[in-house]
JSON list of C-alpha atoms in Angstrom, two decimals:
[
{"chain": "A", "resi": 1, "resn": "PHE", "atom": "CA", "xyz": [75.65, -18.84, 91.82]},
{"chain": "A", "resi": 2, "resn": "GLN", "atom": "CA", "xyz": [75.03, -21.31, 89.34]},
{"chain": "A", "resi": 3, "resn": "ALA", "atom": "CA", "xyz": [76.60, -21.07, 85.77]},
{"chain": "A", "resi": 4, "resn": "GLU", "atom": "CA", "xyz": [74.09, -22.44, 82.87]},
{"chain": "A", "resi": 5, "resn": "ASP", "atom": "CA", "xyz": [76.25, -25.03, 80.79]},
{"chain": "A", "resi": 6, "resn": "GLY", "atom": "CA", "xyz": [79.06, -23.18, 82.74]},
{"chain": "A", "resi": 7, "resn": "ILE", "atom": "CA", "xyz": [81.41, -25.99, 84.10]},
{"chain": "A", "resi": 8, "resn": "ARG", "atom": "CA", "xyz": [84.62, -23.23, 84.27]},
{"chain": "A", "resi": 9, "resn": "ASP", "atom": "CA", "xyz": [82.01, -20.76, 85.31]},
{"chain": "A", "resi": 10, "resn": "LEU", "atom": "CA", "xyz": [81.95, -23.39, 87.86]},
{"chain": "A", "resi": 11, "resn": "VAL", "atom": "CA", "xyz": [85.78, -24.57, 88.84]},
{"chain": "A", "resi": 12, "resn": "ARG", "atom": "CA", "xyz": [86.64, -19.51, 88.27]},
{"chain": "A", "resi": 13, "resn": "SER", "atom": "CA", "xyz": [84.33, -18.52, 90.42]},
{"chain": "A", "resi": 14, "resn": "ARG", "atom": "CA", "xyz": [84.62, -21.13, 93.69]},
{"chain": "A", "resi": 15, "resn": "GLY", "atom": "CA", "xyz": [88.63, -20.80, 92.90]},
{"chain": "A", "resi": 16, "resn": "LEU", "atom": "CA", "xyz": [87.56, -16.69, 93.30]},
{"chain": "A", "resi": 17, "resn": "GLY", "atom": "CA", "xyz": [86.14, -17.78, 96.23]},
{"chain": "A", "resi": 18, "resn": "ASP", "atom": "CA", "xyz": [88.62, -18.69, 97.88]},
{"chain": "A", "resi": 19, "resn": "VAL", "atom": "CA", "xyz": [90.21, -14.91, 96.33]},
{"chain": "A", "resi": 20, "resn": "TYR", "atom": "CA", "xyz": [87.60, -13.03, 98.50]},
{"chain": "A", "resi": 21, "resn": "LYS", "atom": "CA", "xyz": [88.39, -15.44, 101.56]},
{"chain": "A", "resi": 22, "resn": "ARG", "atom": "CA", "xyz": [84.33, -15.49, 101.94]},
{"chain": "A", "resi": 23, "resn": "GLN", "atom": "CA", "xyz": [82.95, -19.17, 103.36]},
{"chain": "A", "resi": 24, "resn": "THR", "atom": "CA", "xyz": [79.55, -17.72, 102.34]},
{"chain": "A", "resi": 25, "resn": "ILE", "atom": "CA", "xyz": [79.79, -18.38, 98.09]},
{"chain": "A", "resi": 26, "resn": "ASN", "atom": "CA", "xyz": [78.47, -21.97, 96.19]},
{"chain": "A", "resi": 27, "resn": "SER", "atom": "CA", "xyz": [79.46, -22.74, 93.26]},
{"chain": "A", "resi": 28, "resn": "PHE", "atom": "CA", "xyz": [77.22, -25.00, 90.76]},
{"chain": "A", "resi": 29, "resn": "SER", "atom": "CA", "xyz": [76.86, -25.81, 86.96]},
{"chain": "A", "resi": 30, "resn": "GLY", "atom": "CA", "xyz": [74.79, -27.15, 84.58]},
{"chain": "A", "resi": 31, "resn": "GLY", "atom": "CA", "xyz": [73.24, -26.61, 81.78]},
{"chain": "A", "resi": 32, "resn": "THR", "atom": "CA", "xyz": [69.62, -27.62, 79.92]},
{"chain": "A", "resi": 33, "resn": "GLU", "atom": "CA", "xyz": [70.87, -31.12, 78.86]},
{"chain": "A", "resi": 34, "resn": "VAL", "atom": "CA", "xyz": [72.92, -34.03, 80.30]},
{"chain": "A", "resi": 35, "resn": "THR", "atom": "CA", "xyz": [75.98, -35.02, 77.78]},
{"chain": "A", "resi": 36, "resn": "ASN", "atom": "CA", "xyz": [79.66, -35.05, 79.29]},
{"chain": "A", "resi": 37, "resn": "CYS", "atom": "CA", "xyz": [81.87, -32.57, 79.72]},
{"chain": "A", "resi": 38, "resn": "ASN", "atom": "CA", "xyz": [84.46, -31.24, 77.09]},
{"chain": "A", "resi": 39, "resn": "ARG", "atom": "CA", "xyz": [87.22, -33.26, 77.11]},
{"chain": "A", "resi": 40, "resn": "ARG", "atom": "CA", "xyz": [88.93, -29.27, 75.49]},
{"chain": "A", "resi": 41, "resn": "THR", "atom": "CA", "xyz": [87.51, -27.87, 78.99]},
{"chain": "A", "resi": 42, "resn": "ILE", "atom": "CA", "xyz": [89.49, -30.39, 80.53]},
{"chain": "A", "resi": 43, "resn": "ALA", "atom": "CA", "xyz": [92.57, -29.97, 79.06]},
{"chain": "A", "resi": 44, "resn": "SER", "atom": "CA", "xyz": [92.12, -26.31, 79.90]},
{"chain": "A", "resi": 45, "resn": "PHE", "atom": "CA", "xyz": [92.12, -25.98, 82.97]},
{"chain": "A", "resi": 46, "resn": "GLU", "atom": "CA", "xyz": [95.00, -28.97, 83.08]},
{"chain": "A", "resi": 47, "resn": "ARG", "atom": "CA", "xyz": [97.28, -26.24, 81.17]},
{"chain": "A", "resi": 48, "resn": "MET", "atom": "CA", "xyz": [96.65, -24.10, 83.53]},
{"chain": "A", "resi": 49, "resn": "CYS", "atom": "CA", "xyz": [97.64, -26.37, 86.69]},
{"chain": "A", "resi": 50, "resn": "PHE", "atom": "CA", "xyz": [94.65, -27.72, 87.83]},
{"chain": "A", "resi": 51, "resn": "GLU", "atom": "CA", "xyz": [95.15, -30.91, 88.72]},
{"chain": "A", "resi": 52, "resn": "VAL", "atom": "CA", "xyz": [92.60, -33.69, 87.01]},
{"chain": "A", "resi": 53, "resn": "LYS", "atom": "CA", "xyz": [91.55, -36.69, 88.09]},
{"chain": "A", "resi": 54, "resn": "ASN", "atom": "CA", "xyz": [89.14, -38.91, 85.87]},
{"chain": "A", "resi": 55, "resn": "PRO", "atom": "CA", "xyz": [87.42, -41.65, 86.88]},
{"chain": "A", "resi": 56, "resn": "GLY", "atom": "CA", "xyz": [85.81, -42.15, 83.43]},
{"chain": "A", "resi": 57, "resn": "GLY", "atom": "CA", "xyz": [82.85, -43.43, 81.89]},
{"chain": "A", "resi": 58, "resn": "GLU", "atom": "CA", "xyz": [80.00, -42.16, 80.22]},
{"chain": "A", "resi": 59, "resn": "ASN", "atom": "CA", "xyz": [79.38, -38.85, 81.67]},
{"chain": "A", "resi": 60, "resn": "PRO", "atom": "CA", "xyz": [82.02, -38.53, 84.46]},
{"chain": "A", "resi": 61, "resn": "HIS", "atom": "CA", "xyz": [82.38, -36.73, 87.40]},
{"chain": "A", "resi": 62, "resn": "TYR", "atom": "CA", "xyz": [85.93, -34.84, 87.15]},
{"chain": "A", "resi": 63, "resn": "GLU", "atom": "CA", "xyz": [87.41, -33.55, 90.65]},
{"chain": "A", "resi": 64, "resn": "LEU", "atom": "CA", "xyz": [89.30, -31.06, 89.83]},
{"chain": "A", "resi": 65, "resn": "THR", "atom": "CA", "xyz": [92.40, -29.83, 92.34]},
{"chain": "A", "resi": 66, "resn": "TYR", "atom": "CA", "xyz": [93.73, -26.01, 92.54]},
{"chain": "A", "resi": 67, "resn": "HIS", "atom": "CA", "xyz": [95.30, -26.19, 96.51]},
{"chain": "A", "resi": 68, "resn": "GLU", "atom": "CA", "xyz": [96.12, -28.57, 98.27]},
{"chain": "A", "resi": 69, "resn": "LYS", "atom": "CA", "xyz": [94.73, -27.64, 101.21]},
{"chain": "A", "resi": 70, "resn": "ARG", "atom": "CA", "xyz": [91.25, -27.48, 99.32]},
{"chain": "A", "resi": 71, "resn": "ARG", "atom": "CA", "xyz": [88.51, -29.77, 98.64]},
{"chain": "A", "resi": 72, "resn": "PRO", "atom": "CA", "xyz": [88.57, -30.27, 94.97]},
{"chain": "A", "resi": 73, "resn": "ILE", "atom": "CA", "xyz": [85.75, -29.52, 93.02]},
{"chain": "A", "resi": 74, "resn": "THR", "atom": "CA", "xyz": [84.18, -32.20, 91.21]},
{"chain": "A", "resi": 75, "resn": "VAL", "atom": "CA", "xyz": [82.42, -31.61, 88.08]},
{"chain": "A", "resi": 76, "resn": "PHE", "atom": "CA", "xyz": [80.47, -33.62, 85.43]},
{"chain": "A", "resi": 77, "resn": "SER", "atom": "CA", "xyz": [77.24, -33.15, 82.98]},
{"chain": "A", "resi": 78, "resn": "LYS", "atom": "CA", "xyz": [74.06, -32.28, 84.51]},
{"chain": "A", "resi": 79, "resn": "THR", "atom": "CA", "xyz": [70.86, -29.74, 83.56]},
{"chain": "A", "resi": 80, "resn": "PHE", "atom": "CA", "xyz": [70.25, -26.84, 86.11]},
{"chain": "A", "resi": 81, "resn": "ASP", "atom": "CA", "xyz": [67.81, -28.11, 87.76]},
{"chain": "A", "resi": 82, "resn": "ASP", "atom": "CA", "xyz": [69.82, -31.73, 88.70]},
{"chain": "A", "resi": 83, "resn": "VAL", "atom": "CA", "xyz": [68.93, -31.90, 92.87]},
{"chain": "A", "resi": 84, "resn": "SER", "atom": "CA", "xyz": [72.89, -30.97, 93.58]},
{"chain": "A", "resi": 85, "resn": "ASN", "atom": "CA", "xyz": [72.01, -27.37, 92.63]},
{"chain": "A", "resi": 86, "resn": "PRO", "atom": "CA", "xyz": [69.75, -25.27, 94.76]},
{"chain": "A", "resi": 87, "resn": "LYS", "atom": "CA", "xyz": [66.30, -24.83, 94.24]},
{"chain": "A", "resi": 88, "resn": "ASN", "atom": "CA", "xyz": [66.65, -20.38, 95.56]},
{"chain": "A", "resi": 89, "resn": "ASN", "atom": "CA", "xyz": [68.41, -17.85, 96.63]},
{"chain": "A", "resi": 90, "resn": "PHE", "atom": "CA", "xyz": [71.17, -18.64, 94.08]},
{"chain": "A", "resi": 91, "resn": "ALA", "atom": "CA", "xyz": [72.10, -16.25, 91.86]},
{"chain": "A", "resi": 92, "resn": "ALA", "atom": "CA", "xyz": [72.06, -17.99, 87.58]},
{"chain": "A", "resi": 93, "resn": "VAL", "atom": "CA", "xyz": [75.30, -16.33, 85.32]},
{"chain": "A", "resi": 94, "resn": "MET", "atom": "CA", "xyz": [74.50, -16.89, 81.88]},
{"chain": "A", "resi": 95, "resn": "THR", "atom": "CA", "xyz": [77.33, -17.95, 79.62]},
{"chain": "A", "resi": 96, "resn": "CYS", "atom": "CA", "xyz": [76.61, -18.95, 76.17]},
{"chain": "A", "resi": 97, "resn": "THR", "atom": "CA", "xyz": [74.60, -16.89, 73.62]},
{"chain": "A", "resi": 98, "resn": "ASN", "atom": "CA", "xyz": [72.20, -18.80, 73.32]},
{"chain": "A", "resi": 99, "resn": "ALA", "atom": "CA", "xyz": [71.13, -19.40, 77.28]},
{"chain": "A", "resi": 100, "resn": "ASP", "atom": "CA", "xyz": [68.68, -16.10, 76.56]},
{"chain": "A", "resi": 101, "resn": "GLU", "atom": "CA", "xyz": [66.80, -18.00, 74.29]},
{"chain": "A", "resi": 102, "resn": "ASN", "atom": "CA", "xyz": [67.17, -21.25, 75.59]},
{"chain": "A", "resi": 103, "resn": "CYS", "atom": "CA", "xyz": [66.24, -20.22, 79.88]},
{"chain": "A", "resi": 104, "resn": "PRO", "atom": "CA", "xyz": [64.39, -17.10, 79.78]},
{"chain": "A", "resi": 105, "resn": "ILE", "atom": "CA", "xyz": [63.75, -18.11, 83.18]},
{"chain": "A", "resi": 106, "resn": "ILE", "atom": "CA", "xyz": [65.53, -19.77, 85.82]},
{"chain": "A", "resi": 107, "resn": "SER", "atom": "CA", "xyz": [63.49, -20.66, 89.35]},
{"chain": "A", "resi": 108, "resn": "GLY", "atom": "CA", "xyz": [64.68, -19.92, 91.94]},
{"chain": "A", "resi": 109, "resn": "ALA", "atom": "CA", "xyz": [67.03, -17.45, 90.57]},
{"chain": "A", "resi": 110, "resn": "GLU", "atom": "CA", "xyz": [67.16, -14.17, 92.31]},
{"chain": "A", "resi": 111, "resn": "LYS", "atom": "CA", "xyz": [69.25, -12.65, 89.88]},
{"chain": "A", "resi": 112, "resn": "ARG", "atom": "CA", "xyz": [69.94, -13.39, 86.84]},
{"chain": "A", "resi": 113, "resn": "ILE", "atom": "CA", "xyz": [73.24, -12.32, 85.08]},
{"chain": "A", "resi": 114, "resn": "SER", "atom": "CA", "xyz": [73.98, -12.48, 81.38]},
{"chain": "A", "resi": 115, "resn": "LEU", "atom": "CA", "xyz": [77.73, -13.55, 79.88]},
{"chain": "A", "resi": 116, "resn": "PRO", "atom": "CA", "xyz": [77.25, -14.25, 76.47]},
{"chain": "A", "resi": 117, "resn": "PHE", "atom": "CA", "xyz": [80.28, -16.55, 75.45]},
{"chain": "A", "resi": 118, "resn": "GLU", "atom": "CA", "xyz": [80.65, -17.80, 71.40]},
{"chain": "A", "resi": 119, "resn": "ASP", "atom": "CA", "xyz": [81.64, -21.67, 72.46]},
{"chain": "A", "resi": 120, "resn": "PRO", "atom": "CA", "xyz": [85.18, -22.26, 71.43]},
{"chain": "A", "resi": 121, "resn": "LYS", "atom": "CA", "xyz": [83.50, -25.28, 70.23]},
{"chain": "A", "resi": 122, "resn": "ILE", "atom": "CA", "xyz": [83.82, -23.61, 66.61]},
{"chain": "A", "resi": 123, "resn": "TYR", "atom": "CA", "xyz": [88.11, -24.26, 66.82]},
{"chain": "A", "resi": 124, "resn": "ASP", "atom": "CA", "xyz": [88.21, -28.10, 67.34]},
{"chain": "A", "resi": 125, "resn": "ASN", "atom": "CA", "xyz": [90.03, -29.78, 65.89]},
{"chain": "A", "resi": 126, "resn": "SER", "atom": "CA", "xyz": [91.94, -26.30, 64.73]},
{"chain": "A", "resi": 127, "resn": "ASN", "atom": "CA", "xyz": [95.48, -25.98, 65.28]},
{"chain": "A", "resi": 128, "resn": "GLN", "atom": "CA", "xyz": [93.52, -22.51, 68.06]},
{"chain": "A", "resi": 129, "resn": "GLU", "atom": "CA", "xyz": [91.29, -25.04, 69.83]},
{"chain": "A", "resi": 130, "resn": "SER", "atom": "CA", "xyz": [94.21, -24.92, 72.91]},
{"chain": "A", "resi": 131, "resn": "GLU", "atom": "CA", "xyz": [94.86, -21.69, 72.58]},
{"chain": "A", "resi": 132, "resn": "LYS", "atom": "CA", "xyz": [90.88, -20.37, 71.89]},
{"chain": "A", "resi": 133, "resn": "TYR", "atom": "CA", "xyz": [89.64, -22.42, 75.07]},
{"chain": "A", "resi": 134, "resn": "ASP", "atom": "CA", "xyz": [92.22, -21.72, 77.59]},
{"chain": "A", "resi": 135, "resn": "LYS", "atom": "CA", "xyz": [91.74, -17.96, 75.75]},
{"chain": "A", "resi": 136, "resn": "ARG", "atom": "CA", "xyz": [87.52, -18.05, 76.57]},
{"chain": "A", "resi": 137, "resn": "SER", "atom": "CA", "xyz": [88.68, -19.81, 79.86]},
{"chain": "A", "resi": 138, "resn": "MET", "atom": "CA", "xyz": [90.20, -17.14, 81.18]},
{"chain": "A", "resi": 139, "resn": "GLN", "atom": "CA", "xyz": [87.74, -14.17, 79.67]},
{"chain": "A", "resi": 140, "resn": "ILE", "atom": "CA", "xyz": [84.69, -16.31, 82.16]},
{"chain": "A", "resi": 141, "resn": "ALA", "atom": "CA", "xyz": [87.30, -16.25, 84.85]},
{"chain": "A", "resi": 142, "resn": "SER", "atom": "CA", "xyz": [87.89, -12.05, 84.47]},
{"chain": "A", "resi": 143, "resn": "GLU", "atom": "CA", "xyz": [84.33, -11.49, 84.09]},
{"chain": "A", "resi": 144, "resn": "MET", "atom": "CA", "xyz": [83.54, -13.70, 86.79]},
{"chain": "A", "resi": 145, "resn": "LYS", "atom": "CA", "xyz": [85.87, -11.72, 89.09]},
{"chain": "A", "resi": 146, "resn": "TYR", "atom": "CA", "xyz": [84.75, -8.54, 87.96]},
{"chain": "A", "resi": 147, "resn": "ILE", "atom": "CA", "xyz": [80.52, -9.88, 89.10]},
{"chain": "A", "resi": 148, "resn": "PHE", "atom": "CA", "xyz": [82.50, -11.17, 92.13]},
{"chain": "A", "resi": 149, "resn": "ASN", "atom": "CA", "xyz": [84.49, -7.73, 93.03]},
{"chain": "A", "resi": 150, "resn": "ALA", "atom": "CA", "xyz": [80.62, -5.44, 92.38]},
{"chain": "A", "resi": 151, "resn": "ARG", "atom": "CA", "xyz": [78.39, -7.94, 94.16]},
{"chain": "A", "resi": 152, "resn": "LEU", "atom": "CA", "xyz": [81.08, -8.46, 97.43]},
{"chain": "A", "resi": 153, "resn": "HIS", "atom": "CA", "xyz": [81.91, -4.92, 97.35]}
]
């Protein structure tokens, strides 16, 4: 699975792969431009009991750990065609509301799944910020679980 602009999707997919005990499930992420991981998204994972290591820098490669016996998930901002992402044999899951316009075709994807969510950044610097980021993360996790369930059964 490759998620467009989806650090939340990458992390949720990797964790769900463990839930379903499938070694063949790999998760990747990428967007339409390189920026950095939104600190609010990273903070949301911390609130959900992920251990987060931040090496610092302009585009830090965060390490998120959800279990002591699992290797950390490395997340950083990159484009969907980054060298670390697969070139074929993957499903692209689009979670941004503008993905249908900005990414109508993802080369090499066997399947393209659109799950548009409104970006919680509209709540940045508000008293609802944490709540809305956490809620969006859980919504994406729920949808990814549905996709995995449909795909694996």
